[in-house]
Coordinates of C-alpha atoms and ligand atoms in Angstrom, one line a residue:
X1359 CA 60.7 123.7 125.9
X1360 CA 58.1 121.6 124.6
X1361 CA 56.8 123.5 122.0
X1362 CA 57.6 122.7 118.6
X1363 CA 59.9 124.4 116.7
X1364 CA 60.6 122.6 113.0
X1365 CA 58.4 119.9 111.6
X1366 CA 59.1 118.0 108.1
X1367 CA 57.0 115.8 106.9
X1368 CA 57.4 113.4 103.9
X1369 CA 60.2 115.2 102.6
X1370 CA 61.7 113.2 99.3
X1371 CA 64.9 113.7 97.6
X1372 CA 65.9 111.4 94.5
X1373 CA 69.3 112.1 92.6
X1374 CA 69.9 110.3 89.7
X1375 CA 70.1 106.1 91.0
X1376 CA 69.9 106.9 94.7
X1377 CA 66.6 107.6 96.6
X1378 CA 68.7 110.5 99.1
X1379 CA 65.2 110.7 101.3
X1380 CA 62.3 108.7 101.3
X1381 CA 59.2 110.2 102.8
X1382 CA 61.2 111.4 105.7
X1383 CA 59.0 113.5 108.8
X1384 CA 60.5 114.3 112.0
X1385 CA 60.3 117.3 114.4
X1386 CA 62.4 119.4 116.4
X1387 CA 61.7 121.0 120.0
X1388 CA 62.8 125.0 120.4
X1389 CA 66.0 125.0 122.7
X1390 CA 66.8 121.2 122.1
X1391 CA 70.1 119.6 121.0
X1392 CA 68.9 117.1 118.7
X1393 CA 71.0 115.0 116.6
X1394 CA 71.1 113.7 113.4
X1395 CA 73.0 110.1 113.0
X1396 CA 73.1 107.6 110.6
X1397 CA 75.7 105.8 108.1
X1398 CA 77.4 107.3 105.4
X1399 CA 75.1 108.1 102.9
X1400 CA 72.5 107.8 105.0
X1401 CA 70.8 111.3 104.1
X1402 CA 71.8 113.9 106.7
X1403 CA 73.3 115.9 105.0
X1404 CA 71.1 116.1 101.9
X1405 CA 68.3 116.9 104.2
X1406 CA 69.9 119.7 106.1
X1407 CA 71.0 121.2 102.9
X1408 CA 67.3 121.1 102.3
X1409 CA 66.5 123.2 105.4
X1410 CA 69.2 125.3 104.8
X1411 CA 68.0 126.3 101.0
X1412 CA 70.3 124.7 99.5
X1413 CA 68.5 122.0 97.4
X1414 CA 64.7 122.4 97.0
X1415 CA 63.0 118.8 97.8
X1416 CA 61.4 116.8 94.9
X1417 CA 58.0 116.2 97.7
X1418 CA 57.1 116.9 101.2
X1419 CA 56.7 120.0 103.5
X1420 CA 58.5 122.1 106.1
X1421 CA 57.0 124.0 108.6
X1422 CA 58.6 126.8 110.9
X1423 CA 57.1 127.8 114.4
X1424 CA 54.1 126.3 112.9
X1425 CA 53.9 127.3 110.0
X1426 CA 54.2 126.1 106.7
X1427 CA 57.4 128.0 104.8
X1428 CA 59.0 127.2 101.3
X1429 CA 62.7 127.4 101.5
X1430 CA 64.0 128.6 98.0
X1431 CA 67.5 129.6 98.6
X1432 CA 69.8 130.2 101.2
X1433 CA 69.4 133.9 101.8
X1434 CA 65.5 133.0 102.8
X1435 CA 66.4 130.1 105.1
X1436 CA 68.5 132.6 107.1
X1437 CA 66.2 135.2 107.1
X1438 CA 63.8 132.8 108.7
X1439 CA 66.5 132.0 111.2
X1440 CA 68.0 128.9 110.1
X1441 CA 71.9 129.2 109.6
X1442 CA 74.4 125.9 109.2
X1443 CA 78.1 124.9 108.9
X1444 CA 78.2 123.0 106.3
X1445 CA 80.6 119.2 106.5
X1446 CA 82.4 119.9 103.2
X1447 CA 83.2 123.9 104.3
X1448 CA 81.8 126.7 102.2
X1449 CA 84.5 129.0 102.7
X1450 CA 86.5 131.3 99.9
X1451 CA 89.9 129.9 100.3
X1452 CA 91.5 133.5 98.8
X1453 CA 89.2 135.8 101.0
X1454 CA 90.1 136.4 104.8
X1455 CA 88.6 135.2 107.5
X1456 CA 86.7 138.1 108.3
X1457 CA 85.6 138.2 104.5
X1458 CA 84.1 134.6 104.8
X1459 CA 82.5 135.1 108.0
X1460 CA 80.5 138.0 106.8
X1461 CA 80.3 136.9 103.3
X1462 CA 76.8 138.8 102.0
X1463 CA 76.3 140.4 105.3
X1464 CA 78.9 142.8 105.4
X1465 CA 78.6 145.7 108.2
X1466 CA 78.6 149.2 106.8
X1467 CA 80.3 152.0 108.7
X1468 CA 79.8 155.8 106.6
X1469 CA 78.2 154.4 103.5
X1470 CA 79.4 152.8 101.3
X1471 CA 82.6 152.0 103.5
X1472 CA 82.8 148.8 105.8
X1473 CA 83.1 148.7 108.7
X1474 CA 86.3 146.3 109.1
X1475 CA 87.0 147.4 112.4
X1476 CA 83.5 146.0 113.9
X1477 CA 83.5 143.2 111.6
X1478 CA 87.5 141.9 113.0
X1479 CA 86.4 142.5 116.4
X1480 CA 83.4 140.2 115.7
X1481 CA 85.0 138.1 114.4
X1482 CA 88.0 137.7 116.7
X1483 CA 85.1 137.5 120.0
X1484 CA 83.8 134.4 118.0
X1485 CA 86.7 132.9 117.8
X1486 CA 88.0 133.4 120.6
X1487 CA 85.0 131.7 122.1
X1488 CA 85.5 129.0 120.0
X1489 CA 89.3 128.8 121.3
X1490 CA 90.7 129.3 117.9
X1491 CA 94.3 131.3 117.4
X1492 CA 93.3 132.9 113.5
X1493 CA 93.7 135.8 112.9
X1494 CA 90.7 137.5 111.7
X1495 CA 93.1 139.0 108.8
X1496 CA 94.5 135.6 107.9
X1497 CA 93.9 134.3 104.5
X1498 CA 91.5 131.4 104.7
X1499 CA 94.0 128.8 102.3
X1500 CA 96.8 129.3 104.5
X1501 CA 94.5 127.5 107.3
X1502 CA 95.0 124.1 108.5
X1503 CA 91.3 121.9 108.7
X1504 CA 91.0 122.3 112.0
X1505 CA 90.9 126.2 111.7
X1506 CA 88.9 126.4 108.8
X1507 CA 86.5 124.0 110.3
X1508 CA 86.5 126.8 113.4
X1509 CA 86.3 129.7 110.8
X1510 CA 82.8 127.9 109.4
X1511 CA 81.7 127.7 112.8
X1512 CA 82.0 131.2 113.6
X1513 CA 80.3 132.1 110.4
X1514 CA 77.2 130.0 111.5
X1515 CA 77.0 131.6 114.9
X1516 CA 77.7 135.4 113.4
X1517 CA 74.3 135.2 112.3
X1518 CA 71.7 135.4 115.4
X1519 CA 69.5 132.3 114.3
X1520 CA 66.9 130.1 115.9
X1521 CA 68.3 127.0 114.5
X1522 CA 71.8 126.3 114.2
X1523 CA 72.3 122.9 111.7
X1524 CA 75.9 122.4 112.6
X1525 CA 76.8 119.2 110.0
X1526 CA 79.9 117.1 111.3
X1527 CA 81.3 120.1 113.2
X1528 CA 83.8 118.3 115.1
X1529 CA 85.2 116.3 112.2
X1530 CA 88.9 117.7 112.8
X1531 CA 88.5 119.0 115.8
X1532 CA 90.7 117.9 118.8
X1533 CA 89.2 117.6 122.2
X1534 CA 90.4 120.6 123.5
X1535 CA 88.6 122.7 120.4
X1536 CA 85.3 120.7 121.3
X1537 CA 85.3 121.5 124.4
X1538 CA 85.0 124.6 123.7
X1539 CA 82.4 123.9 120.8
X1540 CA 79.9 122.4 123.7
X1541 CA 80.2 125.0 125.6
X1542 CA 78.8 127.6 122.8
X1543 CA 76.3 124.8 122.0
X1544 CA 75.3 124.9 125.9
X1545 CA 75.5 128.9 126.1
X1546 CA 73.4 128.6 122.8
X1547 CA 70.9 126.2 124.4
X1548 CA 70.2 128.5 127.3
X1549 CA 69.3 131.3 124.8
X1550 CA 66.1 129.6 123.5
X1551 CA 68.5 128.8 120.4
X1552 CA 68.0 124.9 118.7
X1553 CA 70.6 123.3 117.3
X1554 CA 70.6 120.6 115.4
X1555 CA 73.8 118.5 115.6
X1556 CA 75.4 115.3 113.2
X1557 CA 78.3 113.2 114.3
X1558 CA 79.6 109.9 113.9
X1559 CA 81.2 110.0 117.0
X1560 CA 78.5 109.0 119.1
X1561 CA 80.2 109.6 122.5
X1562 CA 79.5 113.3 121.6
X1563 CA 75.7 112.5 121.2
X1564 CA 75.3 111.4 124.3
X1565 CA 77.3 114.0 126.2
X1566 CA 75.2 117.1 124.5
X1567 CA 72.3 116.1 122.7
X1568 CA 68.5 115.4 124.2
X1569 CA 67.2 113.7 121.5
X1570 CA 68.4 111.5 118.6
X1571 CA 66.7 111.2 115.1
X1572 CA 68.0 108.5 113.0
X1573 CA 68.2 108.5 109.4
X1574 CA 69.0 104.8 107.6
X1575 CA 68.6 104.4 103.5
X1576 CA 66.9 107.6 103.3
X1577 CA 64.5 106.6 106.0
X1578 CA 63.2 108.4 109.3
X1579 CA 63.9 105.1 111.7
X1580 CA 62.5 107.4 114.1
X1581 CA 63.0 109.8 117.1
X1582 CA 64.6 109.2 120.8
X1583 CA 65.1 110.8 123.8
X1584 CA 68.8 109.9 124.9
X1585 CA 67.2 108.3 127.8
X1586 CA 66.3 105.5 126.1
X1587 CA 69.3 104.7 124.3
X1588 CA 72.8 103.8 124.8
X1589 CA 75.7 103.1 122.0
X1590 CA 74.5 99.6 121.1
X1591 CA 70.6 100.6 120.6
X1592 CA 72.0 103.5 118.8
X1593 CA 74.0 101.6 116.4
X1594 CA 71.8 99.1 116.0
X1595 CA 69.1 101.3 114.9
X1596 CA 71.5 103.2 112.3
X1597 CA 73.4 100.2 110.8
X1598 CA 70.6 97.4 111.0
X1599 CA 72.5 94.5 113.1
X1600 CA 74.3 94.8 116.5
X1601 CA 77.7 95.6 116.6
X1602 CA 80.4 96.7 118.8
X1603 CA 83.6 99.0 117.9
X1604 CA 86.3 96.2 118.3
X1605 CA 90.0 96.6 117.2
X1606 CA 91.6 93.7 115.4
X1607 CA 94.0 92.1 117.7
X1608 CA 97.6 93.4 117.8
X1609 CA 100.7 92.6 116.1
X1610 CA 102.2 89.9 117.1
X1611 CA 105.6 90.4 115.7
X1612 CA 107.9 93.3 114.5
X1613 CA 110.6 92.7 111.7
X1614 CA 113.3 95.3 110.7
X1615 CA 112.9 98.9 110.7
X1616 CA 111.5 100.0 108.2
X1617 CA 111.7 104.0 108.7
X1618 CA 113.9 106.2 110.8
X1619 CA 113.5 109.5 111.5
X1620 CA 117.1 110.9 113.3
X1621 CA 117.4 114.3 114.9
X1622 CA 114.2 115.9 112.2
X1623 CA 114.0 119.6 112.8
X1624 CA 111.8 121.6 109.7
X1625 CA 111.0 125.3 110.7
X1626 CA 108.8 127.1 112.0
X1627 CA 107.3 123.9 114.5
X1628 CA 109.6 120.7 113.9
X1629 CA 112.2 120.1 116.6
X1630 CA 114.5 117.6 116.4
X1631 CA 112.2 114.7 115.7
X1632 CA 113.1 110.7 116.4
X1633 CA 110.8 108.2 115.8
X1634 CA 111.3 104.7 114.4
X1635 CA 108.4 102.1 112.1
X1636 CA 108.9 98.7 112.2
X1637 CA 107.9 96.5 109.7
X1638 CA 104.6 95.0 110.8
X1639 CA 103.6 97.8 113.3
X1640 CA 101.1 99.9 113.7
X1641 CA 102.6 102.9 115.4
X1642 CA 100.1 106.1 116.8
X1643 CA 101.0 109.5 116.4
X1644 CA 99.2 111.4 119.1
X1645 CA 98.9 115.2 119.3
X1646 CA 96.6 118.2 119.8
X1647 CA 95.9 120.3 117.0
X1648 CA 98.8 122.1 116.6
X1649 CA 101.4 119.6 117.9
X1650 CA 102.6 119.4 114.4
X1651 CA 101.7 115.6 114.0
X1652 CA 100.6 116.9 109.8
X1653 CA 103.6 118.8 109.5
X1654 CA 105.6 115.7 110.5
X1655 CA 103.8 113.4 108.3
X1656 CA 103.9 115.8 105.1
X1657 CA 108.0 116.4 105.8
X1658 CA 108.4 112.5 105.7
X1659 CA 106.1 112.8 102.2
X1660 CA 108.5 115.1 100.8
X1661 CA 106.4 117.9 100.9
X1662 CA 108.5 120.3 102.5
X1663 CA 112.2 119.6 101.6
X1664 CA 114.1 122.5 103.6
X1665 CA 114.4 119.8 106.8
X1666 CA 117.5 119.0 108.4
X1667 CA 118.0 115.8 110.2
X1668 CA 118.1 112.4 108.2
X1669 CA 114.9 110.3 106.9
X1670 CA 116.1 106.6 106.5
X1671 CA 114.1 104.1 104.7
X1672 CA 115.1 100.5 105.1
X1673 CA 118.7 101.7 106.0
X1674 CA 118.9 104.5 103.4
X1675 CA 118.7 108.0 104.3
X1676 CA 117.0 110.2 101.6
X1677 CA 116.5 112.8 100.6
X1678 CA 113.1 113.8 99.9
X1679 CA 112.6 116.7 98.2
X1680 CA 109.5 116.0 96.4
X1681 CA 106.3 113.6 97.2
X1682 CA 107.2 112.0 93.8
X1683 CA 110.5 110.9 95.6
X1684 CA 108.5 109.6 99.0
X1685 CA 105.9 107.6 96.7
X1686 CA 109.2 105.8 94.4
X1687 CA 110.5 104.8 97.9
X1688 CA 107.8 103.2 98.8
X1689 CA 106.5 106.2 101.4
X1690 CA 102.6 107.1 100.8
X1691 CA 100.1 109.7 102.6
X1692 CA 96.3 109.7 102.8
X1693 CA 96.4 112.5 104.1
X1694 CA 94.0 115.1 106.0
X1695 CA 92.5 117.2 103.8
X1696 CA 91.3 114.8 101.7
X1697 CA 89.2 116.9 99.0
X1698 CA 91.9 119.4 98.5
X1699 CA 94.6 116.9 98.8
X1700 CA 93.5 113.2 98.2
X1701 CA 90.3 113.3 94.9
X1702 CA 89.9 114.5 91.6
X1703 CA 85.6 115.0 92.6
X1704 CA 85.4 115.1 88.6
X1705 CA 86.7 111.6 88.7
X1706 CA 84.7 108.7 89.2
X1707 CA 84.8 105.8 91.8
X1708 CA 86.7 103.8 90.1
X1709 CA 89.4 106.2 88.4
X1710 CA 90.2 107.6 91.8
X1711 CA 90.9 104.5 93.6
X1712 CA 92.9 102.7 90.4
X1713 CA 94.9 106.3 90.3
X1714 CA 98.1 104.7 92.2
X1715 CA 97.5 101.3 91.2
X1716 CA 97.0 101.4 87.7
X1717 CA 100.6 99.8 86.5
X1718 CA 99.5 96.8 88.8
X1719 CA 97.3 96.0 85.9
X1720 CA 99.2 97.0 83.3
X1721 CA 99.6 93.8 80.6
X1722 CA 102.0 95.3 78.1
X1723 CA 100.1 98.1 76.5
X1724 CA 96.9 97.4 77.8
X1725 CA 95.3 97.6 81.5
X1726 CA 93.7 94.8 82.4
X1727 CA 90.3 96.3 83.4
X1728 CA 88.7 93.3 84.9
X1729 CA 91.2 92.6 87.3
X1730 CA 91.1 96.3 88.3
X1731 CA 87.6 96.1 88.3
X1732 CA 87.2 93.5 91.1
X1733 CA 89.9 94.8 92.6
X1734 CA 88.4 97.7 93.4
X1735 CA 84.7 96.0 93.9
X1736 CA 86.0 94.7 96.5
X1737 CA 87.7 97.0 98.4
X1738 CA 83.6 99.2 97.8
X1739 CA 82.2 96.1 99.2
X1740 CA 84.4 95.9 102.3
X1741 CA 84.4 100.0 103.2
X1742 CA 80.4 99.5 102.4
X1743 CA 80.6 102.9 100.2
X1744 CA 77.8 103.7 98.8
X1745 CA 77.6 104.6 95.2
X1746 CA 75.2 103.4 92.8
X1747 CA 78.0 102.3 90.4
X1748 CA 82.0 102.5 89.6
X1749 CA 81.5 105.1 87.4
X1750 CA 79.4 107.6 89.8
X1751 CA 81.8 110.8 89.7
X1752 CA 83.1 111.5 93.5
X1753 CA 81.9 114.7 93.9
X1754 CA 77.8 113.1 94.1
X1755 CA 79.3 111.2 96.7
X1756 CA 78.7 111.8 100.5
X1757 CA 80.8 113.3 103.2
X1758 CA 81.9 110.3 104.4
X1759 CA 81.8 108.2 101.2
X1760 CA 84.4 110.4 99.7
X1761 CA 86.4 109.4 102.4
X1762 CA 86.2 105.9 101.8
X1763 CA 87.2 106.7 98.5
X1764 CA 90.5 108.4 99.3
X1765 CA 91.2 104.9 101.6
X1766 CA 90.2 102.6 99.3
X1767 CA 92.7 104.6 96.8
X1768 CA 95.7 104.2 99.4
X1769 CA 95.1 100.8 100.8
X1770 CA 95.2 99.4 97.4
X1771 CA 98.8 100.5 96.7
X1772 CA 100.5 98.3 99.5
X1773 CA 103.1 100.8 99.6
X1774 CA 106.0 99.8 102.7
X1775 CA 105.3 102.8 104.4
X1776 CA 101.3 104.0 104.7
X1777 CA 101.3 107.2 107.0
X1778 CA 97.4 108.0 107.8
X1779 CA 96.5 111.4 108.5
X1780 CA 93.0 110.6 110.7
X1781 CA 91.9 107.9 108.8
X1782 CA 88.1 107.8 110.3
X1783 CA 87.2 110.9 110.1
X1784 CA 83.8 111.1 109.3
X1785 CA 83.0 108.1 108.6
X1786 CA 80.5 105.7 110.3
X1787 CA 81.0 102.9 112.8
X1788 CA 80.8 99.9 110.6
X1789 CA 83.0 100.9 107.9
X1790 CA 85.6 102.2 111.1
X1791 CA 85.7 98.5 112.1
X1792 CA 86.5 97.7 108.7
X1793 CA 89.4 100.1 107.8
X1794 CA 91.2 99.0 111.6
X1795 CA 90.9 95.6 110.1
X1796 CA 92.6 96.2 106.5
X1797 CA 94.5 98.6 108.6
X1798 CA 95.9 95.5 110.3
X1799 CA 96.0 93.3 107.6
X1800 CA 98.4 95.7 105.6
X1801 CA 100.7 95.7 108.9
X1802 CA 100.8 92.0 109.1
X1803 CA 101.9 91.3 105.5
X1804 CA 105.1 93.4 106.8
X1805 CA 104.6 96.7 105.9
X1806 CA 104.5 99.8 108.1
X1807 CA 101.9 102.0 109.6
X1808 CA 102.5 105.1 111.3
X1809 CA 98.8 106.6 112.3
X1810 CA 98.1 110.5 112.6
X1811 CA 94.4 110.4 115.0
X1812 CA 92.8 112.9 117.4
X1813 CA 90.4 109.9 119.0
X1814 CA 92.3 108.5 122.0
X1815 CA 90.5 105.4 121.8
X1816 CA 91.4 104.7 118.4
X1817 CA 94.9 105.2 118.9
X1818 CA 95.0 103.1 121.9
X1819 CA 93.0 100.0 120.4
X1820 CA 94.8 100.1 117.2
X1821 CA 98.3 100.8 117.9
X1822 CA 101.2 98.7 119.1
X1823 CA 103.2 101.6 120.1
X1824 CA 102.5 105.4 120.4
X1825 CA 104.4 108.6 120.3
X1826 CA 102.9 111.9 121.4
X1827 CA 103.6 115.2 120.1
X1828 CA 103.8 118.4 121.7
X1829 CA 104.6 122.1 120.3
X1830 CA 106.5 120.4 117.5
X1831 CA 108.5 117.7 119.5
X1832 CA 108.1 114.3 120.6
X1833 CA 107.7 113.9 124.1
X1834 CA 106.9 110.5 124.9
X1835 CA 107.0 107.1 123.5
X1836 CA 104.7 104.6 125.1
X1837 CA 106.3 101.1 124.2
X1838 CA 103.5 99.4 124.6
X1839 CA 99.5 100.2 124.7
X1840 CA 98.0 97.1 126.3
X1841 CA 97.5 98.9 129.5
X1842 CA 97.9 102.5 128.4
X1843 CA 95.4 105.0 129.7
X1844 CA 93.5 108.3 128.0
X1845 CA 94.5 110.2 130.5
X1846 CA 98.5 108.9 130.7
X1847 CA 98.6 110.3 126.8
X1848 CA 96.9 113.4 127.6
X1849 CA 99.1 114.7 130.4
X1850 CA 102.2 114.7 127.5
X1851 CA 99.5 115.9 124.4
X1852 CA 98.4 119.3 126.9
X1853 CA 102.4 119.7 128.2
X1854 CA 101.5 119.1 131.7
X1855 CA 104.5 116.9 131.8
X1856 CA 107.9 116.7 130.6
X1857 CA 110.2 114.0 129.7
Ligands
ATP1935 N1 74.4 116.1 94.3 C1 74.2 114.7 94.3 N2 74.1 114.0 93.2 C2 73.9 112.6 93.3 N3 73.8 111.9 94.4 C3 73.9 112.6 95.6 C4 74.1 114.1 95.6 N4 74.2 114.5 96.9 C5 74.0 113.4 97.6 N5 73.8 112.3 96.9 C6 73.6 110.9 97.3 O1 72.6 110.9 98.3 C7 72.8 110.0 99.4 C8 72.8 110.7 100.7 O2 73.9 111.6 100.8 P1 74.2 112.5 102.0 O3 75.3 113.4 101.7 O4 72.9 113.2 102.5 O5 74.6 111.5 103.2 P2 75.1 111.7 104.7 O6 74.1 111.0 105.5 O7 75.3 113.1 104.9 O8 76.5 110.9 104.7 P3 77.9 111.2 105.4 O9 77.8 110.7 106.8 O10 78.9 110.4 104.6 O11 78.1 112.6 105.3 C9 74.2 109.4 99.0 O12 74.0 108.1 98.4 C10 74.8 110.3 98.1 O13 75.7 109.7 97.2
MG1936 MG1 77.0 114.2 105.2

């Protein structure tokens, strides 16, 4: 258990205006869990793509069961046993899932025929492990996240490697699905196999990891056996000052309705849907994946205009048959799937987040680029998203960063109805504290908040009111959440009881 089975050692990574890694050295133990934490932008990902071959480091060396190896490309990193699920997925969205999983390693039956049959079966065991219902056969772009996310898993664990770098794997991942994830990361542990773990959710650090290496500016702030930690050390050691995850206090009053959602039904999953927003509200959709809390969301952004039922906003029912039409009304959606759906990556900072609001700046002809310009400084200072300047394009931005981006974008708007699709996903404790606070803020100037999130904590701390999904129907509303318990939400969320 011991015995030593990666070591890096002053490994340096500079992209143009950011120092990524500086003079980073830490080791890993054969069989361990160890984690990786550390804001947004911290590094962690940049360095595994760096064990994985997929950038070369400017300095600094890597050694493997001892010895030292060079790393050129990601072929070589895998034949020296090192495989990884990569944060922003590397899948072929028009390929199937069996394609992706054995992308470069197909198996061969008569040659030169594949084997298809052995590959499906493969992959089907996989995912079946992983508790995933996709069809092997299934085009990966007619996926939701959460599937695609279990798809990149089980292309990681096709390929028998020492080291499995699993970047953000739970990211959109309900509870259920990482469940199941531990126990293949326990199953893998007993095998000898290490596995390398990152996640902001640091509850999940402390239920499978054994040790903790934390990453901070590009720095190695050093190694930990969860022994000696708990959240606060943890956090303190990643952000630089003590902290603790509060949530703003909540709303004191509720005006008028501000949405309505009468009798919604929007096939295949939507049944008869009713829900109400009040002005000033924060209200918590809660759901496994696969409730249809998305679907929901996207029907009331106009996305898919076949529903029946009526959508009222401030006393007028709509018709939405477009996203255009949700956005004139005053509806908007940060949603999910936010590099597909919410960035232009070839954008920069600063054109992405003045996107919706750019007629707010609009004198006559002109746009008032100063105005924009602090505008949106501040809303970079308050998420803390690091970018060496307005004008970095997205797409050099981190995981998490991009995130910020996609928020920043959307809570600049002030639109009358904001529907968040997992607003803190992936993204580090400090800025979460921050985004429940403008989160608030937006409700309190008397606008409405309806919030998509798989973490039970959030949605209790933040919301004033919750409604839980289940196999495409609401069933329960919890009027209040002062009181309200994990477990109370998860007995409707799993179907163990009905209304
Ligand atoms: N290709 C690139 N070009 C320019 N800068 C980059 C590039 N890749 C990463 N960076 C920068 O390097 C720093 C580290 O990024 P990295 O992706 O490793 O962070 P991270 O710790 O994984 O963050 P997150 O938690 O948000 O995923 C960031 O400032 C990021 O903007
Ligand atoms: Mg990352």
């Amino acid at each position: 258990m011991d015995q030593e089975i990666l070591k890096v050692e002053n490994v340096t990574k500079k992209f143009p205006g950011v120092v990524a890694l500086d003079r980073v050295s830490f080791s890993v133990r054969r069989g361990e869990v160890h984690a990786l934490v550390g804001e947004n932008g911290a590094g962690k990902s940049t360095l595994m793509k760096i064990l994985a071959g997929a950038l070369q480091p400017d300095e600094g060396l890597i050694y493997l069961k001892g010895k030292e190896v060079a790393i050129q490309n990601t072929q070589q990193a895998r034949d020296l046993g090192i495989s990884i699920i990569y944060q922003e997925f590397n899948l072929l969205p028009d390929l199937s899932v069996v394609q992706n999983i054995f992308l470069g390693r197909e198996k061969f039956g008569r040659y030169p025929f594949l084997n298809y049959q052995r590959m499906a079966q493969e992959a089907r065991d996989l995912l079946t492990q992983l508790g995933a219902e996709v069809s092997p056969y299934a085009l990966v772009r007619e996926l939701g996240v959460a599937q695609q996310q279990q798809v990149e898993i089980a292309k990681a664990l096709s390929v028998n490697a020492d080291v499995v770098i699993m970047d953000e794997p739970t990211a959109s991942l309900g509870e259920h699905e990482v469940g199941k994830l531990f126990q293949i990361i326990s199953s893998l542990k007993e095998r000898g196999v290490t596995v390398i773990y990152i996640s902001h959710r640091l509850e999940e650090i402390f239920k499978i990891a054994d040790s903790v290496t934390v990453l901070k500016d590009g720095k190695c702030m050093g190694t930990y056996s969860v022994q000696e930690l708990d959240e606060m050390k943890l956090v303190k050691l990643m952000v630089g000052r003590s902290f603790s995850e509060t949530f703003p206090p909540r709303g004191k009053e509720r005006g008028e309705v501000i949405l309505e959602v009468k009798e919604l039904s929007c096939p295949p999953l939507l049944k008869e849907i009713n829900l109400k927003v009040h002005r000033g509200e924060i209200v918590g959709l809660f759901g496994l994946v696969g409730a249809g809390r998305t679907e929901l969301a996207k029907t009331l952004f106009g996305v898919y205009p076949h529903y029946r039922g009526n959508i009222v906003i401030n006393g007028k029912v709509l018709h939405l048959t477009s996203c255009r039409k949700a956005i004139l009304h005053g509806i908007s959606y940060v949603p999910e799937d936010r590099k597909e759906e919410g960035l232009c990556l070839d954008l920069s900072v600063r054109e992405n987040s003045a996107l919706p609001i750019i007629d707010k700046f609009k004198k006559t002809l002109f746009v008032d680029d100063q105005a924009m310009d602090s505008m949106i400084q501040r809303l970079v200072e308050a998420l803390r998203i690091k970018t060496p300047s307005l004008r970095q394009r997205v797409k050099f931005l981190s995981g998490g960063n991009q995130q910020k981006v996609v928020l920043a974008k959307w809570l600049a708007t002030e639109p009358r109805l904001i529907i968040f699709d997992e607003p803190t996903r992936g993204i580090d404790v400090g800025a979460k504290a921050e985004i429940y606070q403008i989160m608030r803020e937006l409700a309190s100037r008397g606008n409405g908040i309806l919030m998509i999130s798989s973490e039970l904590p959030e949605v209790i701390g933040l919301s004033d009111r919750i409604y839980v999904m289940h196999q495409g129907k609401i069933v329960r509303e919890f009027p209040s959440t002062e009181q309200l318990t994990e477990e109370e939400i998860m007995v409707y969320a799993t179907g163990l009881s009905k209304v």
